[in-house]
PDB file of C-alpha atoms and ligand atoms in Angstrom:
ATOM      1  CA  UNK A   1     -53.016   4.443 -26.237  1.00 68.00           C
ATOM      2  CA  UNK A   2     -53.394   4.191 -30.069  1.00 93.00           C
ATOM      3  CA  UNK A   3     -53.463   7.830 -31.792  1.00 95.00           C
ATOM      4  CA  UNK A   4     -55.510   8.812 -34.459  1.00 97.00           C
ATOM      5  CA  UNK A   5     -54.072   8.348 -37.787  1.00 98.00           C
ATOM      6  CA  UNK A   6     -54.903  11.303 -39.965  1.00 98.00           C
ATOM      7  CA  UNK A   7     -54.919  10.708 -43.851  1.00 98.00           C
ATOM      8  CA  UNK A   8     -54.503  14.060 -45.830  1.00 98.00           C
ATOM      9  CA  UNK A   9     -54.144  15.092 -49.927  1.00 98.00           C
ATOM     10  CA  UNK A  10     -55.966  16.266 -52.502  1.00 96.00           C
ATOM     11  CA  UNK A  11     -59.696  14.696 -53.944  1.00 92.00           C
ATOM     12  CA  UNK A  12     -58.801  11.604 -55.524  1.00 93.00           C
ATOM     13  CA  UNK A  13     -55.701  10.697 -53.793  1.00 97.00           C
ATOM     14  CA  UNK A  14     -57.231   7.855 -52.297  1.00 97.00           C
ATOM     15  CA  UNK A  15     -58.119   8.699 -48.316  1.00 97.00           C
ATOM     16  CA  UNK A  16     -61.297   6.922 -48.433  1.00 95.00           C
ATOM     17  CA  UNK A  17     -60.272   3.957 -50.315  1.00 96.00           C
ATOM     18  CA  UNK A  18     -56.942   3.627 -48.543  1.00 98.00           C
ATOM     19  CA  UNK A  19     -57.921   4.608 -44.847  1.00 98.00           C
ATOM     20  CA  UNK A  20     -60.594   1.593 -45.155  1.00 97.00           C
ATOM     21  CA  UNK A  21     -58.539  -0.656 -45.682  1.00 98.00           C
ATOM     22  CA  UNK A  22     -55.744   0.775 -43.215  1.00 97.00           C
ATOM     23  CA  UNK A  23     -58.790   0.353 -40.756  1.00 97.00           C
ATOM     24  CA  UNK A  24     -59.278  -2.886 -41.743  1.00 97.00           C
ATOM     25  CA  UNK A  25     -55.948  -3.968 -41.093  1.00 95.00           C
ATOM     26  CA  UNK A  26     -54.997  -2.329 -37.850  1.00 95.00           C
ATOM     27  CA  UNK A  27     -58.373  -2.637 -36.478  1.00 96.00           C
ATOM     28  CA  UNK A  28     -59.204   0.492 -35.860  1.00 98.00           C
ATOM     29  CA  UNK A  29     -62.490   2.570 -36.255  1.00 98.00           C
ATOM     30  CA  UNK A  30     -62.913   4.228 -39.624  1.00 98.00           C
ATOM     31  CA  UNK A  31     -63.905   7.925 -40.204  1.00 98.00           C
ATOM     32  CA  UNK A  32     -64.619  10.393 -42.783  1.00 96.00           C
ATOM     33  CA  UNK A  33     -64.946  13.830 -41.852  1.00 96.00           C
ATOM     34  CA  UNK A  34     -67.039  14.555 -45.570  1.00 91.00           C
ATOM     35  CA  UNK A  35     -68.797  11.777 -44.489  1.00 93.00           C
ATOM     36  CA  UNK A  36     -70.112  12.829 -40.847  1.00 96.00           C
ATOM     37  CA  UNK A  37     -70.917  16.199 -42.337  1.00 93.00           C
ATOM     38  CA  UNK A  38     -73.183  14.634 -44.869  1.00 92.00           C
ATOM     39  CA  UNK A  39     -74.897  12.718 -41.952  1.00 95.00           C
ATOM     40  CA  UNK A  40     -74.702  15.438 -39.193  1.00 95.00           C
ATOM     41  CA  UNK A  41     -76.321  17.951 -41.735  1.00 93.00           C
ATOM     42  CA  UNK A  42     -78.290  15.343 -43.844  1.00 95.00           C
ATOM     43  CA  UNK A  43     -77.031  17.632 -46.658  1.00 92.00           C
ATOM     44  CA  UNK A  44     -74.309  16.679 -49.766  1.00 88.00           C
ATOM     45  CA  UNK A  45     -70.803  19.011 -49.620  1.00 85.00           C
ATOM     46  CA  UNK A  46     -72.691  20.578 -52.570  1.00 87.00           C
ATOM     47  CA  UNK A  47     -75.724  21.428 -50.637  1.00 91.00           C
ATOM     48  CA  UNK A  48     -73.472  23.375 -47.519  1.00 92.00           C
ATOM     49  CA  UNK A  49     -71.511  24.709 -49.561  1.00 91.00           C
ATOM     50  CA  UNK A  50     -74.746  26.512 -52.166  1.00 93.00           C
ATOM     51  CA  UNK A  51     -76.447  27.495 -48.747  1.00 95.00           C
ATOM     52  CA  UNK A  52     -73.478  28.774 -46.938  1.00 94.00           C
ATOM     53  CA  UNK A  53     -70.920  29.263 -49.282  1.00 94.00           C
ATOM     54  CA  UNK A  54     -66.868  27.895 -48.881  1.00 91.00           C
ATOM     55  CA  UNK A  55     -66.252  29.810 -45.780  1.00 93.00           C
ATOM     56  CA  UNK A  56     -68.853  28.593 -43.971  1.00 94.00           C
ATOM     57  CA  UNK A  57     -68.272  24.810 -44.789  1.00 93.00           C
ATOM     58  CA  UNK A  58     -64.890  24.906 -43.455  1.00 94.00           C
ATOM     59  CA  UNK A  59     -66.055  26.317 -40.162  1.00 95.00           C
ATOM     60  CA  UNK A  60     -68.587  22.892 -40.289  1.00 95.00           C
ATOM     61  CA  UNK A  61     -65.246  20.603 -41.414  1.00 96.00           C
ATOM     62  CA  UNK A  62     -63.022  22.041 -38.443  1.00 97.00           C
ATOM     63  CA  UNK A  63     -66.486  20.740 -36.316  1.00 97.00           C
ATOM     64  CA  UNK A  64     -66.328  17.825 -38.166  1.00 97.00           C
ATOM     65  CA  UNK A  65     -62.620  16.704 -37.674  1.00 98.00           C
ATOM     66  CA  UNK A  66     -62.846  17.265 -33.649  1.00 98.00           C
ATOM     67  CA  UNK A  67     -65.881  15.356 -33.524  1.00 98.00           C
ATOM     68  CA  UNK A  68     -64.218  12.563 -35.022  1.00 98.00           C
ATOM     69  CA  UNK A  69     -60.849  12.911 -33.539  1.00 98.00           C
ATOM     70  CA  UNK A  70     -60.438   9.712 -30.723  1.00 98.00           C
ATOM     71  CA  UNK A  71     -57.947   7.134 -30.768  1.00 98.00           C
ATOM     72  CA  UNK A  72     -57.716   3.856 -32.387  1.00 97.00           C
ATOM     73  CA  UNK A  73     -59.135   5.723 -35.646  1.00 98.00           C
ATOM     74  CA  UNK A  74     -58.110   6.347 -39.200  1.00 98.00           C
ATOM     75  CA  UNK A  75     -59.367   9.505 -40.029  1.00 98.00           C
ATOM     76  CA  UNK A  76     -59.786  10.695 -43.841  1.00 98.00           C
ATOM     77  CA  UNK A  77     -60.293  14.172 -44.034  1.00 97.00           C
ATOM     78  CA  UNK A  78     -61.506  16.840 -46.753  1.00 93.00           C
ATOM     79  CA  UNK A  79     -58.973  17.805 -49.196  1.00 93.00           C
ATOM     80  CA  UNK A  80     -59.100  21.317 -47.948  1.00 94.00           C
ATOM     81  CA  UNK A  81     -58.620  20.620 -43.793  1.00 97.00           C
ATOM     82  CA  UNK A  82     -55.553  21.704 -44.461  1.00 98.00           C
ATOM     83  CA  UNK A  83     -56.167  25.649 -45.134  1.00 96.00           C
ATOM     84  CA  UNK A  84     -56.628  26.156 -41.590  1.00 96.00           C
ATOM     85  CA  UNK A  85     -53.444  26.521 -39.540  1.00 97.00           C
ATOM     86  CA  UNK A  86     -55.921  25.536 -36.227  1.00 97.00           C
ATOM     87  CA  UNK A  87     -56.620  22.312 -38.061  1.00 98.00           C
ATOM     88  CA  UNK A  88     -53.154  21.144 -39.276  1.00 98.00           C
ATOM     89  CA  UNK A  89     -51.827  22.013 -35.735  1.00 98.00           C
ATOM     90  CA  UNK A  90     -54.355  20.385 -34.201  1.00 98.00           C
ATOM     91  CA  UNK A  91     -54.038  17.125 -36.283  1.00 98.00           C
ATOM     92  CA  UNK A  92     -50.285  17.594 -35.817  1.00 97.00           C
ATOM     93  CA  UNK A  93     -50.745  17.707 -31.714  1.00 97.00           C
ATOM     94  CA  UNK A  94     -53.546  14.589 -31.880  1.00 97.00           C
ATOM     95  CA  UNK A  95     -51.700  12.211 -33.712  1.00 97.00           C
ATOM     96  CA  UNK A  96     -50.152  10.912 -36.818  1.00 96.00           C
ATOM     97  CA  UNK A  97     -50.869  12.553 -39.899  1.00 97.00           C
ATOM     98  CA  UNK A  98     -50.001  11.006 -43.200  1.00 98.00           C
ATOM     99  CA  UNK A  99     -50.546  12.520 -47.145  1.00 98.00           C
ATOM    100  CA  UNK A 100     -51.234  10.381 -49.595  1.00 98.00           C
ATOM    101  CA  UNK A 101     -49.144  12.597 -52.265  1.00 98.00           C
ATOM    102  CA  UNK A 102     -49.964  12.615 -56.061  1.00 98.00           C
ATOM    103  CA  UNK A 103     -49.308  14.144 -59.438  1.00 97.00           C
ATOM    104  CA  UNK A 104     -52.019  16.151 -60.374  1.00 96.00           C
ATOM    105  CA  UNK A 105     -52.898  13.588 -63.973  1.00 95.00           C
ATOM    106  CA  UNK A 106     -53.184  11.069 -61.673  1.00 96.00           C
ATOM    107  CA  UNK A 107     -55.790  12.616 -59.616  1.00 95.00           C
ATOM    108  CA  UNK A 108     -57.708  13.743 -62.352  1.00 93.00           C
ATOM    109  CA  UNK A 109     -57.681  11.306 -64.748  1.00 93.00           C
ATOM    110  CA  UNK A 110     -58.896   8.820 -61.384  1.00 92.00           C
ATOM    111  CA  UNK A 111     -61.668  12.015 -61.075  1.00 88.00           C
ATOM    112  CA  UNK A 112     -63.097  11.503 -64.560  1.00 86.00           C
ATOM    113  CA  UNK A 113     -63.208   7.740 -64.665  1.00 82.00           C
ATOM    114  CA  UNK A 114     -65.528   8.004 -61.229  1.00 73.00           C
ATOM    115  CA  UNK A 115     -66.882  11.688 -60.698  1.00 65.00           C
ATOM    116  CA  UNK A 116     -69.311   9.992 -58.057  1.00 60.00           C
ATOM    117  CA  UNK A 117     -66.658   8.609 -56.001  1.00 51.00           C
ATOM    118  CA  UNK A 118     -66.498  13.095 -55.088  1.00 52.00           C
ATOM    119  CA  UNK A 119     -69.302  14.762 -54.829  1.00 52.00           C
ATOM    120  CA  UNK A 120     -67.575  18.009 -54.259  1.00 60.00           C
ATOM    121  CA  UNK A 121     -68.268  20.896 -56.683  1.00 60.00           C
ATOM    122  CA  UNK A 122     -65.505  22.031 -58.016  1.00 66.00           C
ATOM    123  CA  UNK A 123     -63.637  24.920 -56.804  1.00 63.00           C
ATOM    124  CA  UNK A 124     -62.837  26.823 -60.140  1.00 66.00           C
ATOM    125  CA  UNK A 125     -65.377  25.857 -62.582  1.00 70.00           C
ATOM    126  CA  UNK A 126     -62.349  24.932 -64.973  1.00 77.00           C
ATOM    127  CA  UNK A 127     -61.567  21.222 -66.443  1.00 83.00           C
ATOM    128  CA  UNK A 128     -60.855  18.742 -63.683  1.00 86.00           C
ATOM    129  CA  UNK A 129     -56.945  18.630 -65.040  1.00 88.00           C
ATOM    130  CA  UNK A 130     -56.652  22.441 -64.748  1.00 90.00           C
ATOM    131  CA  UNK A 131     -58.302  22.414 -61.114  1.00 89.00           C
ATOM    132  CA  UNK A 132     -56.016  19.547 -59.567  1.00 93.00           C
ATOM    133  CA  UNK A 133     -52.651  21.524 -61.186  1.00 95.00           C
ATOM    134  CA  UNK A 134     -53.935  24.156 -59.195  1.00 93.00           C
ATOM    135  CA  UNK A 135     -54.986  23.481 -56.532  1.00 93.00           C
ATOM    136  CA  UNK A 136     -51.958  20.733 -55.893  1.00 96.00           C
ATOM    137  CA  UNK A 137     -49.565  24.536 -56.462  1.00 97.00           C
ATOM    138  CA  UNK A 138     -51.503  25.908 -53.721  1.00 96.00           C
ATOM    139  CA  UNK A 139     -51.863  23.221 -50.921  1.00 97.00           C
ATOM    140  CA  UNK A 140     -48.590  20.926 -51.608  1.00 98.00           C
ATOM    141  CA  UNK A 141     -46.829  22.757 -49.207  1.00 98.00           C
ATOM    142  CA  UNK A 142     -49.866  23.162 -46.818  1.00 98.00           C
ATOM    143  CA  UNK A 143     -49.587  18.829 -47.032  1.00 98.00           C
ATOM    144  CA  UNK A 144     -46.391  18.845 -46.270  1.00 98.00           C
ATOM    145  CA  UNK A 145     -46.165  21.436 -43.033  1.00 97.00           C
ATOM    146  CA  UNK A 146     -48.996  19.042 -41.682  1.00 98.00           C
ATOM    147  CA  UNK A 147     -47.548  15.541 -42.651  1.00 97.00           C
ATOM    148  CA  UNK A 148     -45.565  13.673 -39.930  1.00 96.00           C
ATOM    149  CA  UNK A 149     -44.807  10.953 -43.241  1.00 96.00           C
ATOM    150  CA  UNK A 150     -45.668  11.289 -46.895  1.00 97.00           C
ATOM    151  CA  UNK A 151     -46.712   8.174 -49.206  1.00 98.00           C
ATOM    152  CA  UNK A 152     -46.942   7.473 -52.557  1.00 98.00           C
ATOM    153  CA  UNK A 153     -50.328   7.229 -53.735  1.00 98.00           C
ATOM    154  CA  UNK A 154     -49.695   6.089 -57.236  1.00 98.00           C
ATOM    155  CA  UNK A 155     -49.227   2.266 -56.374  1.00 98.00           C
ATOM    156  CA  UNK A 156     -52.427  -0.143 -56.023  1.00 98.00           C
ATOM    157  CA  UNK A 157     -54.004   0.287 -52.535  1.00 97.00           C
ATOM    158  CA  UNK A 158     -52.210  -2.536 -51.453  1.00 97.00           C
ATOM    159  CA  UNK A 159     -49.255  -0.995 -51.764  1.00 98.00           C
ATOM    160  CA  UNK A 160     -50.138   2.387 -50.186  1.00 98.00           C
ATOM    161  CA  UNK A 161     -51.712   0.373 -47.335  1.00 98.00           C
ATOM    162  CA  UNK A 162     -47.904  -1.722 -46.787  1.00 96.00           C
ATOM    163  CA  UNK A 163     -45.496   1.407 -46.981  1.00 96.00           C
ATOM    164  CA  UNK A 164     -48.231   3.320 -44.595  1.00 97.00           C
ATOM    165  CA  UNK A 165     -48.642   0.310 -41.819  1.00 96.00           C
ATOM    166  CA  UNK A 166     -44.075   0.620 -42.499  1.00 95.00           C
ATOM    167  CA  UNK A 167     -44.102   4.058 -41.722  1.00 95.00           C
ATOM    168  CA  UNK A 168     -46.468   4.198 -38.838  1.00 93.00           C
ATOM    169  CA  UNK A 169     -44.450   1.284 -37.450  1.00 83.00           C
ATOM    170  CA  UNK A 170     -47.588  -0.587 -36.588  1.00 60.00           C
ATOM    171  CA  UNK A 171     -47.405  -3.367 -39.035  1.00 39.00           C
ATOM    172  CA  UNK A 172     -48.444  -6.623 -36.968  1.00 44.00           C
ATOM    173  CA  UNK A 173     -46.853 -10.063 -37.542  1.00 39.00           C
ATOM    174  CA  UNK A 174     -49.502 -12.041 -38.902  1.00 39.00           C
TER     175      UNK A 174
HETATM  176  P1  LIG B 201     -60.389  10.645 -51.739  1.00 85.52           P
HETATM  177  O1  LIG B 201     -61.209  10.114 -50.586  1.00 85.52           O
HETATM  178  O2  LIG B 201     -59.001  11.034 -51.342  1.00 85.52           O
HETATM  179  O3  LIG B 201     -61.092  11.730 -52.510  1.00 85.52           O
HETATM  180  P2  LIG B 201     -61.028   8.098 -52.931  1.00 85.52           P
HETATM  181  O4  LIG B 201     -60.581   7.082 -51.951  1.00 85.52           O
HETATM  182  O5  LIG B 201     -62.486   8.416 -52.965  1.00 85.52           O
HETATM  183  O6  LIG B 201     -60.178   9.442 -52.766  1.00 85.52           O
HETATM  184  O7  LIG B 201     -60.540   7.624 -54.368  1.00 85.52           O
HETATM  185  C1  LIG B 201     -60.925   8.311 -55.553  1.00 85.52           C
HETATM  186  C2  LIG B 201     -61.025   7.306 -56.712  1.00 85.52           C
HETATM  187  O8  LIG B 201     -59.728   6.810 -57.002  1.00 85.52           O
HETATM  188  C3  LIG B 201     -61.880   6.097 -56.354  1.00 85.52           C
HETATM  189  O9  LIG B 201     -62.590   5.708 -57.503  1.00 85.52           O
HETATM  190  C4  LIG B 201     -60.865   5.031 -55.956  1.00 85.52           C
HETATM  191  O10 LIG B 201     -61.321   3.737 -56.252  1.00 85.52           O
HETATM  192  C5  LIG B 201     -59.667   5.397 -56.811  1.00 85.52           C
HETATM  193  N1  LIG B 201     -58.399   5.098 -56.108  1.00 85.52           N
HETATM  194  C6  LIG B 201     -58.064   5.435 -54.836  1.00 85.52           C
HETATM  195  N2  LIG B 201     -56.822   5.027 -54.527  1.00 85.52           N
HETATM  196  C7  LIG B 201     -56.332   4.414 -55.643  1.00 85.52           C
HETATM  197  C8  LIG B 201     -55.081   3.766 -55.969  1.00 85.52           C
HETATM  198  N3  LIG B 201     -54.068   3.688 -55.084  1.00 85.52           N
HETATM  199  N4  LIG B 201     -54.933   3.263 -57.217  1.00 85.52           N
HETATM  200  C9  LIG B 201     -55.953   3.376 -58.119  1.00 85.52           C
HETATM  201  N5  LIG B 201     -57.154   3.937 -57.888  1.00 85.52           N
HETATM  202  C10 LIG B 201     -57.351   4.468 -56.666  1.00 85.52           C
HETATM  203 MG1  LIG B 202     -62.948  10.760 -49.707  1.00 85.52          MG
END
């Protein structure tokens, strides 16, 4: 049976963008746990999070990222999943989970050129710079306890897509 494949990292480190195409070439279902929230709820991150403030968004996300859990799927999750222990273990015990690691300029200079590709508040109210410094001090290490393999984000999605489909071992001759 084909495990889930869990992408983790911070806003902007590519999980959408790469675990489409990852989808696309291993033929597996796609999901996006910010995604099914937005249609489960019919409400924006924004919206959850002004009605029932951080905590109880995360108790929706851990929802989210069972409901999606099943195999044969890339999974890109919130750039927070990782704050709960429940949820890193439980990626951990479900399948493969994979960050897509990044400096902090990277991910916020890819922020600025397209805030609508993240329609998350932000956490701190601070420049978008500031905030990804941060918040990449408090949950590289959370990233790391959860990842069975860490990739380089900063190449073209091409790239990230080759070295991930190498470390998963799953590449297909073609
Ligand atoms: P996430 O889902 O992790 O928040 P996205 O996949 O939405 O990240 O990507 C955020 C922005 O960065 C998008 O505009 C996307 O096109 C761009 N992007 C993602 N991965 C790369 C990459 N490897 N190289 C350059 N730009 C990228
Ligand atoms: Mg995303």
């Amino acid at each position: 049976m084909s495990l889930p494949i869990y992408l983790i990292g911070a806003r902007g480190c590519g999980k959408t963008t790469i675990g489409r195409a990852l989808s696309l070439a291993l033929d597996y279902a796609f999901s996006d746990t910010d995604h099914f929230l937005q249609q489960t709820t019919q409400q924006t991150v924004a919206d959850i999070v002004a009605a029932e403030g951080w905590d109880g968004f995360r108790r929706r996300e851990s929802q989210a990222l069972m409901a999606v859990t099943a195999p044969a799927t890339v999974i890109a999750t919130g750039g927070g999943m990782v704050l709960a222990e429940d949820n890193r273990r439980f990626m951990r015990e479900q399948g493969q989970v994979v960050y897509l690691k990044a400096e902090p300029e990277v991910l916020a200079a890819r922020l600025s050129a397209y805030p609508q590709a993240d329609q998350r508040p932000t956490l701190t109210g601070r420049p978008i710079a500031d905030e990804m410094v941060e918040v990449l001090s408090q949950r590289d290490k959370l990233y790391h306890q959860a990842a069975h393999h860490v990739i380089n984000a900063m190449q073209t999605p091409d790239q990230v897509v080759r070295q991930l489909l190498q470390a998963l071992s799953l590449a297909r001759a073609s």
